[in-house]
Short mmCIF file of N, CA and C and ligand atoms in Angstrom, two decimals:
data_model
loop_
_atom_site.label_atom_id
_atom_site.label_comp_id
_atom_site.label_asym_id
_atom_site.label_seq_id
_atom_site.Cartn_x
_atom_site.Cartn_y
_atom_site.Cartn_z
N UNK A 5 88.36 93.04 72.40
CA UNK A 5 88.67 91.61 72.34
C UNK A 5 87.56 90.82 73.01
N UNK A 6 87.26 89.69 72.42
CA UNK A 6 86.24 88.83 73.01
C UNK A 6 86.88 87.97 74.10
N UNK A 7 86.16 87.83 75.19
CA UNK A 7 86.67 86.99 76.28
C UNK A 7 86.17 85.56 76.13
N UNK A 8 87.09 84.63 76.16
CA UNK A 8 86.74 83.22 76.06
C UNK A 8 86.09 82.79 77.38
N UNK A 9 84.92 82.19 77.26
CA UNK A 9 84.20 81.81 78.48
C UNK A 9 84.09 80.30 78.62
N UNK A 10 83.97 79.90 79.86
CA UNK A 10 83.67 78.53 80.21
C UNK A 10 82.35 78.14 79.52
N UNK A 11 82.16 76.95 78.96
CA UNK A 11 83.07 75.79 79.00
C UNK A 11 83.97 75.66 77.77
N UNK A 12 84.35 76.77 77.13
CA UNK A 12 85.23 76.69 75.96
C UNK A 12 86.51 75.94 76.33
N UNK A 13 86.81 74.91 75.55
CA UNK A 13 87.94 74.03 75.84
C UNK A 13 89.29 74.75 75.69
N UNK A 14 89.26 75.89 74.98
CA UNK A 14 90.50 76.66 74.79
C UNK A 14 91.12 77.07 76.13
N UNK A 15 90.26 77.32 77.11
CA UNK A 15 90.75 77.71 78.45
C UNK A 15 91.54 76.60 79.12
N UNK A 16 91.40 75.39 78.61
CA UNK A 16 92.07 74.22 79.20
C UNK A 16 93.35 73.83 78.46
N UNK A 17 93.59 74.47 77.31
CA UNK A 17 94.75 74.11 76.48
C UNK A 17 96.05 74.59 77.13
N UNK A 18 97.15 73.86 76.85
CA UNK A 18 98.44 74.30 77.41
C UNK A 18 98.87 75.66 76.83
N UNK A 19 99.62 76.42 77.62
CA UNK A 19 100.12 77.72 77.17
C UNK A 19 101.64 77.63 77.05
N UNK A 20 102.21 78.43 76.15
CA UNK A 20 103.65 78.36 75.92
C UNK A 20 104.34 79.68 76.26
N UNK A 21 105.62 79.60 76.61
CA UNK A 21 106.39 80.78 76.96
C UNK A 21 106.48 81.76 75.80
N UNK A 22 106.55 83.02 76.14
CA UNK A 22 106.66 84.10 75.17
C UNK A 22 108.14 84.30 74.84
N UNK A 23 108.44 84.53 73.57
CA UNK A 23 109.85 84.73 73.15
C UNK A 23 110.18 86.22 73.08
N UNK A 24 111.41 86.52 73.48
CA UNK A 24 111.89 87.91 73.43
C UNK A 24 112.89 88.06 72.30
N UNK A 25 113.05 89.27 71.74
CA UNK A 25 112.28 90.47 72.06
C UNK A 25 110.85 90.39 71.52
N UNK A 26 109.95 91.10 72.16
CA UNK A 26 108.56 91.11 71.72
C UNK A 26 108.45 91.86 70.39
N UNK A 27 107.56 91.36 69.55
CA UNK A 27 107.30 92.03 68.28
C UNK A 27 106.31 93.18 68.52
N UNK A 28 106.11 93.99 67.50
CA UNK A 28 105.11 95.07 67.60
C UNK A 28 103.73 94.50 67.84
N UNK A 29 103.47 93.35 67.23
CA UNK A 29 102.17 92.69 67.41
C UNK A 29 102.00 92.26 68.87
N UNK A 30 103.09 91.75 69.47
CA UNK A 30 103.03 91.35 70.88
C UNK A 30 102.71 92.57 71.76
N UNK A 31 103.37 93.69 71.47
CA UNK A 31 103.14 94.90 72.26
C UNK A 31 101.69 95.37 72.11
N UNK A 32 101.19 95.28 70.88
CA UNK A 32 99.80 95.68 70.62
C UNK A 32 98.84 94.75 71.36
N UNK A 33 99.16 93.47 71.38
CA UNK A 33 98.33 92.49 72.09
C UNK A 33 98.27 92.84 73.59
N UNK A 34 99.41 93.19 74.16
CA UNK A 34 99.45 93.56 75.58
C UNK A 34 98.56 94.78 75.84
N UNK A 35 98.68 95.79 74.97
CA UNK A 35 97.84 97.00 75.12
C UNK A 35 96.35 96.65 75.04
N UNK A 36 96.03 95.75 74.12
CA UNK A 36 94.62 95.35 73.97
C UNK A 36 94.13 94.56 75.18
N UNK A 37 95.02 93.75 75.75
CA UNK A 37 94.64 93.01 76.96
C UNK A 37 94.33 93.96 78.11
N UNK A 38 95.17 94.99 78.25
CA UNK A 38 94.97 95.98 79.32
C UNK A 38 93.62 96.69 79.12
N UNK A 39 93.39 97.11 77.87
CA UNK A 39 92.13 97.78 77.53
C UNK A 39 90.92 96.88 77.82
N UNK A 40 91.05 95.61 77.43
CA UNK A 40 89.95 94.66 77.62
C UNK A 40 89.69 94.41 79.11
N UNK A 41 90.76 94.35 79.89
CA UNK A 41 90.61 94.18 81.34
C UNK A 41 89.83 95.36 81.92
N UNK A 42 90.23 96.59 81.58
CA UNK A 42 89.55 97.79 82.10
C UNK A 42 88.10 97.83 81.61
N UNK A 43 87.92 97.55 80.33
CA UNK A 43 86.59 97.63 79.72
C UNK A 43 85.60 96.70 80.43
N UNK A 44 86.08 95.57 80.91
CA UNK A 44 85.22 94.58 81.57
C UNK A 44 85.28 94.67 83.09
N UNK A 45 85.88 95.78 83.59
CA UNK A 45 86.00 95.98 85.03
C UNK A 45 86.72 94.84 85.74
N UNK A 46 87.69 94.25 85.06
CA UNK A 46 88.47 93.18 85.67
C UNK A 46 89.70 93.77 86.35
N UNK A 47 90.32 92.98 87.23
CA UNK A 47 91.57 93.42 87.85
C UNK A 47 92.74 92.54 87.40
N UNK A 48 92.41 91.55 86.55
CA UNK A 48 93.45 90.71 85.97
C UNK A 48 92.91 90.04 84.72
N UNK A 49 93.81 89.74 83.78
CA UNK A 49 93.37 89.05 82.56
C UNK A 49 94.55 88.27 81.99
N UNK A 50 94.33 87.00 81.74
CA UNK A 50 95.38 86.15 81.17
C UNK A 50 95.21 86.08 79.65
N UNK A 51 96.34 85.90 78.95
CA UNK A 51 96.31 85.89 77.48
C UNK A 51 95.39 84.81 76.92
N UNK A 52 95.33 83.67 77.60
CA UNK A 52 94.47 82.61 77.06
C UNK A 52 92.98 82.88 77.29
N UNK A 53 92.67 83.93 78.04
CA UNK A 53 91.26 84.34 78.18
C UNK A 53 90.79 85.16 76.98
N UNK A 54 91.74 85.61 76.16
CA UNK A 54 91.37 86.36 74.96
C UNK A 54 91.89 85.68 73.70
N UNK A 55 92.16 84.38 73.80
CA UNK A 55 92.46 83.60 72.60
C UNK A 55 93.93 83.40 72.27
N UNK A 56 94.83 83.77 73.18
CA UNK A 56 96.26 83.56 72.93
C UNK A 56 96.83 82.63 73.99
N UNK A 57 97.24 81.44 73.57
CA UNK A 57 97.71 80.42 74.52
C UNK A 57 99.17 80.68 74.89
N UNK A 58 99.43 81.84 75.48
CA UNK A 58 100.79 82.24 75.81
C UNK A 58 100.88 82.64 77.27
N UNK A 59 102.08 82.47 77.83
CA UNK A 59 102.22 82.65 79.27
C UNK A 59 102.44 84.11 79.63
N UNK A 60 101.36 84.85 79.62
CA UNK A 60 101.41 86.23 80.13
C UNK A 60 100.05 86.66 80.62
N UNK A 61 100.07 87.63 81.53
CA UNK A 61 98.83 88.21 82.01
C UNK A 61 99.04 89.66 82.42
N UNK A 62 97.94 90.38 82.54
CA UNK A 62 98.00 91.77 82.98
C UNK A 62 97.19 91.90 84.27
N UNK A 63 97.49 92.93 85.05
CA UNK A 63 96.82 93.11 86.34
C UNK A 63 96.83 94.58 86.71
N UNK A 64 95.76 95.04 87.33
CA UNK A 64 95.74 96.36 87.96
C UNK A 64 94.82 96.30 89.16
N UNK A 65 95.41 96.31 90.35
CA UNK A 65 94.62 96.22 91.57
C UNK A 65 94.47 97.59 92.23
N UNK A 66 94.91 98.66 91.54
CA UNK A 66 94.78 100.00 92.13
C UNK A 66 93.34 100.50 91.99
N UNK A 67 92.96 101.41 92.87
CA UNK A 67 91.60 101.95 92.85
C UNK A 67 91.36 102.82 91.61
N UNK A 68 92.39 103.58 91.24
CA UNK A 68 92.23 104.51 90.11
C UNK A 68 92.41 103.88 88.74
N UNK A 69 92.83 102.62 88.72
CA UNK A 69 93.06 101.93 87.44
C UNK A 69 94.05 102.69 86.57
N UNK A 70 95.16 103.07 87.17
CA UNK A 70 96.15 103.84 86.41
C UNK A 70 97.51 103.15 86.41
N UNK A 71 97.57 101.92 86.95
CA UNK A 71 98.87 101.26 87.06
C UNK A 71 98.83 99.83 86.54
N UNK A 72 98.62 99.67 85.22
CA UNK A 72 98.58 98.30 84.69
C UNK A 72 99.95 97.64 84.75
N UNK A 73 99.99 96.41 85.23
CA UNK A 73 101.25 95.67 85.27
C UNK A 73 101.17 94.50 84.29
N UNK A 74 102.32 94.21 83.68
CA UNK A 74 102.38 93.14 82.68
C UNK A 74 103.34 92.07 83.19
N UNK A 75 102.92 90.82 83.15
CA UNK A 75 103.73 89.71 83.63
C UNK A 75 103.91 88.70 82.50
N UNK A 76 105.15 88.48 82.13
CA UNK A 76 105.44 87.57 81.02
C UNK A 76 106.29 86.41 81.52
N UNK A 77 105.96 85.20 81.10
CA UNK A 77 106.64 83.97 81.55
C UNK A 77 106.78 83.93 83.08
N UNK A 78 105.71 84.16 83.80
CA UNK A 78 105.79 84.23 85.26
C UNK A 78 105.98 82.86 85.92
N UNK A 79 106.75 82.87 87.01
CA UNK A 79 106.96 81.64 87.80
C UNK A 79 106.85 82.01 89.28
N UNK A 80 106.01 81.30 90.00
CA UNK A 80 105.91 81.52 91.45
C UNK A 80 107.08 80.82 92.13
N UNK A 81 107.91 81.60 92.87
CA UNK A 81 109.11 81.05 93.50
C UNK A 81 108.92 80.82 94.98
N UNK A 82 107.94 81.50 95.57
CA UNK A 82 107.77 81.45 97.01
C UNK A 82 106.29 81.65 97.32
N UNK A 83 105.82 80.95 98.36
CA UNK A 83 104.42 81.10 98.75
C UNK A 83 104.34 81.18 100.26
N UNK A 84 103.43 82.01 100.78
CA UNK A 84 103.22 82.09 102.22
C UNK A 84 102.62 80.79 102.72
N UNK A 85 102.94 80.43 103.97
CA UNK A 85 102.25 79.28 104.57
C UNK A 85 100.84 79.67 104.96
N UNK A 86 100.71 80.92 105.39
CA UNK A 86 99.40 81.41 105.82
C UNK A 86 98.48 81.60 104.61
N UNK A 87 97.26 81.11 104.76
CA UNK A 87 96.30 81.23 103.67
C UNK A 87 95.06 81.99 104.12
N UNK A 88 94.41 82.61 103.14
CA UNK A 88 93.16 83.32 103.41
C UNK A 88 92.13 82.90 102.38
N UNK A 89 90.86 82.83 102.83
CA UNK A 89 89.78 82.51 101.90
C UNK A 89 89.01 83.77 101.57
N UNK A 90 88.84 84.03 100.26
CA UNK A 90 88.06 85.18 99.80
C UNK A 90 87.25 84.74 98.59
N UNK A 91 86.19 85.51 98.34
CA UNK A 91 85.37 85.23 97.18
C UNK A 91 86.05 85.78 95.92
N UNK A 92 86.05 84.97 94.87
CA UNK A 92 86.64 85.41 93.60
C UNK A 92 85.64 85.27 92.47
N UNK A 93 85.73 86.20 91.55
CA UNK A 93 84.98 86.10 90.31
C UNK A 93 85.98 85.95 89.17
N UNK A 94 85.47 85.72 87.96
CA UNK A 94 86.35 85.52 86.81
C UNK A 94 85.61 85.95 85.55
N UNK A 95 86.29 86.72 84.70
CA UNK A 95 85.65 87.18 83.46
C UNK A 95 85.28 86.01 82.55
N UNK A 96 85.93 84.87 82.73
CA UNK A 96 85.62 83.70 81.91
C UNK A 96 84.52 82.83 82.52
N UNK A 97 84.11 83.15 83.74
CA UNK A 97 83.06 82.38 84.41
C UNK A 97 81.98 83.36 84.89
N UNK A 98 81.25 83.98 83.96
CA UNK A 98 80.32 85.04 84.33
C UNK A 98 79.31 84.59 85.39
N UNK A 99 79.00 85.51 86.28
CA UNK A 99 77.97 85.30 87.31
C UNK A 99 78.32 84.23 88.33
N UNK A 100 79.57 83.79 88.36
CA UNK A 100 79.95 82.80 89.37
C UNK A 100 80.91 83.44 90.37
N UNK A 101 80.64 83.23 91.64
CA UNK A 101 81.56 83.66 92.69
C UNK A 101 81.92 82.42 93.50
N UNK A 102 83.21 82.26 93.75
CA UNK A 102 83.67 81.05 94.42
C UNK A 102 84.62 81.44 95.56
N UNK A 103 84.45 80.81 96.71
CA UNK A 103 85.39 81.00 97.82
C UNK A 103 86.67 80.23 97.51
N UNK A 104 87.78 80.95 97.48
CA UNK A 104 89.05 80.30 97.16
C UNK A 104 90.07 80.62 98.26
N UNK A 105 90.73 79.56 98.74
CA UNK A 105 91.75 79.69 99.77
C UNK A 105 93.12 79.78 99.10
N UNK A 106 93.84 80.86 99.41
CA UNK A 106 95.14 81.04 98.75
C UNK A 106 96.16 81.61 99.74
N UNK A 107 97.46 81.31 99.51
CA UNK A 107 98.53 81.92 100.30
C UNK A 107 98.46 83.45 100.24
N UNK A 108 98.75 84.12 101.37
CA UNK A 108 98.60 85.57 101.44
C UNK A 108 99.69 86.34 100.69
N UNK A 109 100.82 85.71 100.43
CA UNK A 109 101.79 86.36 99.55
C UNK A 109 102.46 85.35 98.64
N UNK A 110 102.94 85.85 97.51
CA UNK A 110 103.76 85.02 96.61
C UNK A 110 104.95 85.83 96.15
N UNK A 111 106.06 85.15 95.95
CA UNK A 111 107.24 85.75 95.34
C UNK A 111 107.22 85.33 93.88
N UNK A 112 107.23 86.30 92.98
CA UNK A 112 107.06 86.00 91.55
C UNK A 112 108.25 86.46 90.73
N UNK A 113 108.72 85.53 89.90
CA UNK A 113 109.76 85.87 88.93
C UNK A 113 109.03 86.03 87.59
N UNK A 114 109.34 87.07 86.83
CA UNK A 114 108.66 87.29 85.56
C UNK A 114 109.48 88.25 84.71
N UNK A 115 109.05 88.44 83.49
CA UNK A 115 109.66 89.42 82.61
C UNK A 115 108.67 90.54 82.37
N UNK A 116 109.18 91.76 82.28
CA UNK A 116 108.32 92.89 81.93
C UNK A 116 108.25 92.97 80.41
N UNK A 117 107.46 93.90 79.88
CA UNK A 117 107.26 93.96 78.43
C UNK A 117 108.51 94.46 77.69
N UNK A 118 109.51 94.95 78.43
CA UNK A 118 110.76 95.35 77.80
C UNK A 118 111.80 94.24 77.85
N UNK A 119 111.37 93.08 78.35
CA UNK A 119 112.26 91.92 78.33
C UNK A 119 113.19 91.83 79.52
N UNK A 120 112.97 92.65 80.54
CA UNK A 120 113.83 92.60 81.72
C UNK A 120 113.26 91.66 82.77
N UNK A 121 114.15 90.85 83.35
CA UNK A 121 113.72 89.91 84.38
C UNK A 121 113.46 90.64 85.69
N UNK A 122 112.38 90.27 86.36
CA UNK A 122 111.97 90.95 87.59
C UNK A 122 111.71 89.90 88.66
N UNK A 123 111.86 90.33 89.91
CA UNK A 123 111.39 89.49 91.01
C UNK A 123 110.75 90.39 92.05
N UNK A 124 109.54 90.02 92.45
CA UNK A 124 108.84 90.87 93.41
C UNK A 124 107.92 90.01 94.27
N UNK A 125 107.72 90.45 95.52
CA UNK A 125 106.77 89.78 96.40
C UNK A 125 105.48 90.58 96.40
N UNK A 126 104.37 89.86 96.23
CA UNK A 126 103.05 90.51 96.17
C UNK A 126 102.20 89.99 97.32
N UNK A 127 101.40 90.90 97.90
CA UNK A 127 100.60 90.56 99.08
C UNK A 127 99.12 90.71 98.82
N UNK A 128 98.34 89.99 99.61
CA UNK A 128 96.88 90.12 99.66
C UNK A 128 96.24 90.11 98.26
N UNK A 129 95.54 91.21 97.91
CA UNK A 129 94.78 91.16 96.66
C UNK A 129 95.67 90.88 95.45
N UNK A 130 96.83 91.54 95.39
CA UNK A 130 97.72 91.31 94.25
C UNK A 130 98.19 89.86 94.21
N UNK A 131 98.50 89.32 95.38
CA UNK A 131 98.91 87.92 95.47
C UNK A 131 97.79 87.00 94.96
N UNK A 132 96.58 87.33 95.35
CA UNK A 132 95.42 86.53 94.95
C UNK A 132 95.20 86.58 93.44
N UNK A 133 95.26 87.79 92.89
CA UNK A 133 95.05 87.94 91.45
C UNK A 133 96.13 87.17 90.68
N UNK A 134 97.38 87.30 91.13
CA UNK A 134 98.48 86.61 90.45
C UNK A 134 98.25 85.09 90.47
N UNK A 135 97.84 84.56 91.61
CA UNK A 135 97.61 83.12 91.67
C UNK A 135 96.43 82.70 90.80
N UNK A 136 95.42 83.55 90.75
CA UNK A 136 94.26 83.29 89.89
C UNK A 136 94.68 83.25 88.41
N UNK A 137 95.50 84.23 88.01
CA UNK A 137 95.94 84.29 86.61
C UNK A 137 96.91 83.15 86.29
N UNK A 138 97.76 82.79 87.26
CA UNK A 138 98.67 81.65 87.06
C UNK A 138 97.86 80.37 86.85
N UNK A 139 96.76 80.25 87.58
CA UNK A 139 95.86 79.11 87.39
C UNK A 139 95.36 79.07 85.95
N UNK A 140 94.97 80.25 85.42
CA UNK A 140 94.50 80.30 84.02
C UNK A 140 95.56 79.73 83.08
N UNK A 141 96.82 80.15 83.32
CA UNK A 141 97.89 79.69 82.43
C UNK A 141 98.09 78.18 82.52
N UNK A 142 97.64 77.58 83.63
CA UNK A 142 97.69 76.13 83.79
C UNK A 142 96.37 75.47 83.40
N UNK A 143 95.46 76.24 82.83
CA UNK A 143 94.18 75.68 82.38
C UNK A 143 93.19 75.45 83.50
N UNK A 144 93.43 76.10 84.66
CA UNK A 144 92.59 75.88 85.82
C UNK A 144 91.65 77.06 86.05
N UNK A 145 90.42 76.79 86.45
CA UNK A 145 89.43 77.85 86.69
C UNK A 145 88.95 77.79 88.14
N UNK A 146 88.40 78.92 88.62
CA UNK A 146 87.94 78.95 90.02
C UNK A 146 86.86 77.92 90.29
N UNK A 147 86.11 77.58 89.24
CA UNK A 147 85.03 76.59 89.43
C UNK A 147 85.61 75.20 89.68
N UNK A 148 86.91 75.01 89.41
CA UNK A 148 87.57 73.72 89.73
C UNK A 148 87.95 73.67 91.20
N UNK A 149 88.01 74.84 91.83
CA UNK A 149 88.60 74.93 93.16
C UNK A 149 87.58 74.89 94.29
N UNK A 150 86.33 74.91 93.95
CA UNK A 150 85.29 74.97 94.99
C UNK A 150 85.05 73.59 95.60
ZN1 ZN B 1 89.80 84.41 85.75
#
């Protein structure tokens, strides 16, 4: 899959919720997103980065890259007061690194690819990636945050 890069206006377009149950095409799209994330050495990828203006993203923050997670219709329900600043890159903003200050944990409500509602608290790197991908779904890029 081709990654949509800045300044493509598509990255700024609104995204819409995914409907359940997922079709076979939706499942295939998720698999392709995971593959594309690994292929580009990313740790997160939002659907609108590969041309689908839908509210989902994939993430794998493990060292072995063996635990891809899928987040559909995600909503941040809780955020830490404590924030940390770290450098972030983005597959849609090649060669750019930006210091971004973000809450150290978030509580996220989302659906898995089987349509089950989930709630989980994510910390540090996972929290950061989730907030980065949520920004994508809102049409926001790290270059807006510097
Ligand atoms: Zn990004």
